[in-house]
Amino acid sequence: MTMTLASGKARRFWKTMTGRSSSGPTISLVWSLPAVFFMLAFFLFPLADNMIRSVGADGGWSFAPYKRLFFDPYYLEVLGVTLGFSFAVTLACLLVGYPVAYFMVRHAGRLYGLCIFFLVAPLLTSIIMRTFGWRVLLARQGFANAFMMEFGLIERPLNLLNGPVIALLATVQVLVPFMVLAITSSLQGVDRRLEESARLLGAGRASTFFRITAPLTLDGIGTGFILVFMLANGSFVTLLLLGGGSLQTFPLLIYQQINSTRDFVLAGAMSNVLLMSAVICLVIQARLLRRRGTKP
């Protein structure tokens, strides 16, 4: 009812302004203009400006920044660390997230809603707060060191922060809900009768899982894998606060290029490389969804 009145007012407004009667598609186009303007002003134009800035040099065109990124051993190593760290985070999220998703779908029962709440609630808090939580727990005067000293496990506080392992663990903690949610939706679509038939035919629990359940949830695994990999690829705050300089990735290098050397051209080229990796991930995800028969 409200939409009908709004549509009628829009038609009268359009007729008053233009002197012409309006049709349905025209009204839809008018209502979409704010969203189109927002996307153009705050997404497409900045991306285009960044793209042009990365290849523009002295009034001409130059791909020297990209040549540095793909042929300089230092930047190649940083690119390898970025992709390797993202892959390690994604694999850890899969190993942690699949059992959690399986428990939620098959065994949680009435606690399923509570599990979803505990899974989604951290996503509603700032990533900076979650990262500082790790610092509170693992600092020299934090809970972990105090606990180990209290029980005589160590004589002096250990430096548990500022390393690649803690950066990886914290990033997994931030991103694992996305993997769990992707696998959960896929597990819910698995026909339990197929598993029961396999068990009746003599298959064990492990064989049933690896030959029936896991293959039927490959779409969820693929979607979660791509989503987490894409987010880990652009992870910045956790590495900055917990990495302690032990890991050098493209997002951290972009931050340094902008704040220290002021090399916006190279920073723009690096951000475009990250953008292309995200686009490739989205294309792969779209192909997976199309194979499953779902519109991306």
Coordinates of C-alpha atoms in Angstrom, one line a residue:
M1 CA 0.0 0.0 0.0
T2 CA 2.8 2.4 1.0
M3 CA 4.8 1.5 -2.2
T4 CA 1.7 2.1 -4.3
L5 CA 1.1 5.6 -2.8
A6 CA 4.8 6.4 -3.2
S7 CA 4.7 5.2 -6.8
G8 CA 1.6 7.3 -7.5
K9 CA 3.3 10.4 -6.0
A10 CA 6.4 9.8 -8.0
R11 CA 4.3 9.6 -11.2
R12 CA 2.5 12.8 -10.4
F13 CA 5.8 14.5 -9.5
W14 CA 7.4 13.3 -12.8
K15 CA 4.3 14.5 -14.8
T16 CA 4.4 17.9 -13.1
M17 CA 8.2 18.3 -13.7
T18 CA 8.3 17.0 -17.3
G19 CA 4.7 17.4 -18.5
R20 CA 4.7 13.8 -19.7
S21 CA 3.1 10.7 -18.2
S22 CA 5.5 8.2 -16.8
S23 CA 5.7 4.4 -17.2
G24 CA 6.9 1.8 -14.7
P25 CA 10.5 1.4 -16.0
T26 CA 10.9 5.2 -16.0
I27 CA 9.9 5.4 -12.4
S28 CA 12.3 2.5 -11.5
L29 CA 15.0 4.4 -13.3
V30 CA 14.3 7.6 -11.3
W31 CA 14.4 5.7 -8.0
S32 CA 17.7 4.1 -8.9
L33 CA 19.4 7.4 -9.7
P34 CA 20.6 8.0 -6.0
A35 CA 22.2 4.6 -5.9
V36 CA 23.7 5.0 -9.3
F37 CA 25.1 8.4 -8.3
F38 CA 26.5 7.0 -5.0
M39 CA 28.2 4.1 -6.8
L40 CA 29.7 6.5 -9.4
A41 CA 30.9 9.1 -6.9
F42 CA 32.3 6.9 -4.2
F43 CA 33.2 3.6 -6.0
L44 CA 33.7 3.8 -9.7
F45 CA 35.3 7.3 -10.0
P46 CA 37.8 6.7 -7.2
L47 CA 38.8 3.3 -8.7
A48 CA 39.1 4.9 -12.2
D49 CA 41.2 7.8 -10.7
N50 CA 43.4 5.3 -8.9
M51 CA 43.8 3.2 -12.1
I52 CA 44.7 6.3 -14.2
R53 CA 47.1 7.6 -11.5
S54 CA 49.0 4.3 -11.3
V55 CA 49.8 4.4 -15.1
G56 CA 50.1 8.2 -15.6
A57 CA 53.6 9.7 -15.5
D58 CA 54.8 13.1 -16.8
G59 CA 51.7 13.6 -19.1
G60 CA 52.1 10.1 -20.7
W61 CA 51.4 6.5 -19.9
S62 CA 53.9 4.3 -18.1
F63 CA 53.5 0.8 -16.7
A64 CA 56.8 1.1 -14.7
P65 CA 55.1 0.6 -11.3
Y66 CA 53.6 -2.7 -12.4
K67 CA 56.9 -3.7 -13.9
R68 CA 58.5 -3.1 -10.4
L69 CA 55.8 -5.1 -8.7
F70 CA 56.0 -8.1 -11.0
F71 CA 59.8 -8.2 -11.7
D72 CA 61.5 -6.7 -8.7
P73 CA 62.5 -9.5 -6.3
Y74 CA 61.5 -7.5 -3.2
Y75 CA 58.0 -6.8 -4.4
L76 CA 57.6 -10.4 -5.7
E77 CA 58.5 -11.6 -2.3
V78 CA 56.0 -9.3 -0.7
L79 CA 53.3 -10.5 -3.1
G80 CA 54.2 -14.1 -2.3
V81 CA 54.0 -13.4 1.4
T82 CA 50.6 -11.7 0.9
L83 CA 49.2 -14.7 -1.1
G84 CA 50.8 -17.3 1.2
F85 CA 49.5 -15.6 4.3
S86 CA 46.0 -15.4 2.8
F87 CA 46.1 -19.1 1.8
A88 CA 47.3 -20.2 5.3
V89 CA 44.5 -18.2 7.0
T90 CA 41.9 -19.6 4.6
L91 CA 43.1 -23.2 5.1
A92 CA 43.1 -22.7 8.9
C93 CA 39.6 -21.2 8.8
L94 CA 38.5 -24.3 6.8
L95 CA 40.0 -26.7 9.3
V96 CA 38.4 -24.8 12.2
G97 CA 35.2 -23.8 10.6
Y98 CA 34.0 -27.1 9.0
P99 CA 33.7 -29.0 12.4
V100 CA 31.9 -26.0 13.9
A101 CA 29.5 -25.9 11.0
Y102 CA 28.9 -29.7 11.1
F103 CA 28.2 -29.5 14.9
M104 CA 25.7 -26.6 14.4
V105 CA 23.8 -28.4 11.6
R106 CA 23.8 -31.9 12.9
H107 CA 24.1 -31.8 16.7
A108 CA 23.3 -28.3 18.0
G109 CA 19.5 -28.7 17.8
R110 CA 17.8 -26.0 19.9
L111 CA 21.2 -24.4 20.5
Y112 CA 21.5 -23.6 16.8
G113 CA 20.2 -20.1 17.2
L114 CA 22.5 -19.5 20.2
C115 CA 25.5 -20.7 18.1
I116 CA 24.5 -18.3 15.3
F117 CA 24.4 -15.5 17.8
F118 CA 27.9 -16.3 19.2
L119 CA 29.1 -16.6 15.7
V120 CA 27.7 -13.3 14.4
A121 CA 28.1 -11.2 17.6
P122 CA 31.9 -10.7 17.1
L123 CA 31.2 -9.4 13.6
L124 CA 29.2 -6.5 15.1
T125 CA 32.2 -5.2 17.1
S126 CA 35.1 -3.3 15.7
I127 CA 38.0 -5.3 14.4
I128 CA 40.3 -2.9 16.3
M129 CA 38.6 -3.9 19.6
R130 CA 38.9 -7.6 18.7
T131 CA 42.6 -7.2 17.9
F132 CA 43.3 -5.3 21.1
G133 CA 41.7 -8.1 22.9
W134 CA 44.6 -10.3 21.8
R135 CA 47.1 -7.7 23.1
V136 CA 45.4 -7.7 26.5
L137 CA 45.5 -11.5 26.7
L138 CA 49.1 -12.0 25.5
A139 CA 50.9 -8.9 26.6
R140 CA 53.9 -9.3 29.1
Q141 CA 51.6 -8.3 31.9
G142 CA 48.6 -10.0 30.3
F143 CA 46.5 -13.0 31.4
A144 CA 48.5 -15.7 29.6
N145 CA 51.8 -14.7 31.1
A146 CA 50.3 -14.2 34.6
F147 CA 48.6 -17.6 34.4
M148 CA 51.8 -19.4 33.4
M149 CA 53.9 -17.6 36.1
E150 CA 51.3 -18.3 38.7
F151 CA 51.6 -22.1 38.1
G152 CA 55.4 -22.0 37.7
L153 CA 55.4 -22.8 34.0
I154 CA 57.7 -19.8 33.3
E155 CA 60.1 -17.7 35.3
R156 CA 59.7 -14.4 33.4
P157 CA 57.1 -13.0 31.0
L158 CA 57.3 -14.2 27.5
N159 CA 57.0 -12.0 24.4
L160 CA 53.9 -13.7 22.9
L161 CA 53.0 -10.8 20.6
N162 CA 54.5 -9.3 17.4
G163 CA 55.0 -12.4 15.4
P164 CA 53.6 -14.1 12.3
V165 CA 51.9 -16.9 14.3
I166 CA 49.9 -14.6 16.5
A167 CA 49.0 -12.5 13.5
L168 CA 47.7 -15.6 11.7
L169 CA 45.7 -16.8 14.7
A170 CA 44.1 -13.4 15.2
T171 CA 43.2 -13.2 11.5
V172 CA 41.7 -16.6 11.6
Q173 CA 39.6 -15.6 14.7
V174 CA 38.3 -12.6 12.8
L175 CA 37.5 -14.4 9.5
V176 CA 36.4 -17.9 10.6
P177 CA 32.7 -16.9 11.0
F178 CA 32.5 -16.3 7.2
M179 CA 33.7 -19.8 6.5
V180 CA 31.3 -21.3 9.1
L181 CA 28.3 -19.5 7.7
A182 CA 29.1 -20.5 4.1
I183 CA 29.6 -24.2 5.0
T184 CA 26.5 -24.2 7.3
S185 CA 24.2 -23.2 4.4
S186 CA 25.7 -25.9 2.2
L187 CA 25.4 -28.6 4.9
Q188 CA 21.8 -27.8 5.5
G189 CA 21.0 -28.7 1.9
V190 CA 22.6 -32.2 2.1
D191 CA 20.0 -35.0 1.9
R192 CA 20.5 -37.1 5.0
R193 CA 18.9 -40.1 3.3
L194 CA 22.0 -40.4 1.1
E195 CA 24.2 -40.7 4.2
E196 CA 21.8 -43.2 5.7
S197 CA 21.9 -45.3 2.5
A198 CA 25.7 -45.3 2.6
R199 CA 25.7 -46.5 6.2
L200 CA 23.1 -49.2 5.4
L201 CA 25.4 -50.4 2.6
G202 CA 28.2 -50.9 5.0
A203 CA 30.2 -47.6 4.8
G204 CA 31.8 -46.4 8.0
R205 CA 31.3 -42.9 9.5
A206 CA 34.6 -41.6 8.0
S207 CA 33.9 -43.2 4.6
T208 CA 30.4 -41.7 4.5
F209 CA 31.7 -38.3 5.4
F210 CA 34.5 -38.2 2.8
R211 CA 32.6 -39.9 0.0
I212 CA 29.1 -38.4 0.5
T213 CA 28.9 -35.4 2.9
A214 CA 32.1 -33.6 2.0
P215 CA 31.6 -33.8 -1.8
L216 CA 28.1 -32.5 -1.5
T217 CA 29.3 -29.5 0.5
L218 CA 32.0 -28.5 -2.0
D219 CA 30.0 -25.4 -3.1
G220 CA 29.9 -24.1 0.5
I221 CA 33.6 -24.9 1.0
G222 CA 34.5 -23.1 -2.3
T223 CA 32.4 -20.0 -1.4
G224 CA 33.8 -19.8 2.1
F225 CA 37.3 -20.4 0.8
I226 CA 37.1 -17.6 -1.8
L227 CA 35.4 -15.2 0.6
V228 CA 38.0 -15.7 3.4
F229 CA 40.9 -15.6 1.0
M230 CA 39.7 -12.3 -0.5
L231 CA 39.2 -10.8 3.0
A232 CA 42.6 -12.0 4.2
N233 CA 44.2 -10.7 1.1
G234 CA 43.2 -7.2 2.2
S235 CA 43.7 -7.6 5.9
F236 CA 45.5 -4.7 7.4
V237 CA 44.6 -3.8 11.0
T238 CA 45.4 -7.2 12.6
L239 CA 48.8 -7.4 10.8
L240 CA 49.7 -3.9 11.8
L241 CA 48.8 -4.3 15.4
L242 CA 50.0 -7.8 16.0
G243 CA 52.5 -8.6 13.3
G244 CA 55.2 -6.4 14.7
G245 CA 56.8 -6.0 11.3
S246 CA 57.4 -9.7 11.0
L247 CA 55.1 -9.9 8.0
Q248 CA 55.3 -7.6 5.0
T249 CA 52.2 -7.7 2.9
F250 CA 50.8 -5.5 0.2
P251 CA 48.2 -3.7 2.4
L252 CA 51.0 -2.8 4.9
L253 CA 53.2 -1.7 2.1
I254 CA 50.5 0.5 0.7
Y255 CA 50.1 2.1 4.2
Q256 CA 53.9 2.7 4.3
Q257 CA 54.0 4.1 0.7
I258 CA 51.2 6.6 1.5
N259 CA 52.4 7.7 5.0
S260 CA 56.2 7.5 4.6
T261 CA 57.5 7.7 1.1
R262 CA 54.3 9.5 -0.3
D263 CA 54.6 7.3 -3.5
F264 CA 51.0 7.4 -4.5
V265 CA 51.7 5.9 -7.9
L266 CA 53.2 2.7 -6.6
A267 CA 50.6 2.5 -3.8
G268 CA 47.9 2.8 -6.5
A269 CA 49.5 0.1 -8.5
M270 CA 49.7 -2.2 -5.5
S271 CA 46.0 -1.6 -4.6
N272 CA 45.0 -2.4 -8.2
V273 CA 46.9 -5.7 -8.0
L274 CA 44.9 -6.5 -4.8
L275 CA 41.7 -5.4 -6.6
M276 CA 42.4 -7.7 -9.5
S277 CA 42.9 -10.7 -7.1
A278 CA 39.6 -9.9 -5.6
V279 CA 37.9 -9.7 -9.0
I280 CA 39.4 -13.1 -9.9
C281 CA 38.0 -14.5 -6.7
L282 CA 34.6 -13.1 -7.5
V283 CA 34.7 -14.5 -11.0
I284 CA 35.6 -18.0 -9.7
Q285 CA 32.7 -17.7 -7.1
A286 CA 30.3 -16.7 -9.9
R287 CA 31.3 -19.8 -11.9
L288 CA 30.8 -22.0 -8.9
L289 CA 27.3 -20.6 -8.3
R290 CA 26.4 -20.9 -12.0
R291 CA 27.5 -24.5 -12.0
R292 CA 25.2 -25.1 -9.0
G293 CA 22.4 -23.5 -10.9
T294 CA 22.2 -20.4 -8.7
K295 CA 22.2 -16.8 -10.1
P296 CA 25.3 -15.0 -8.8

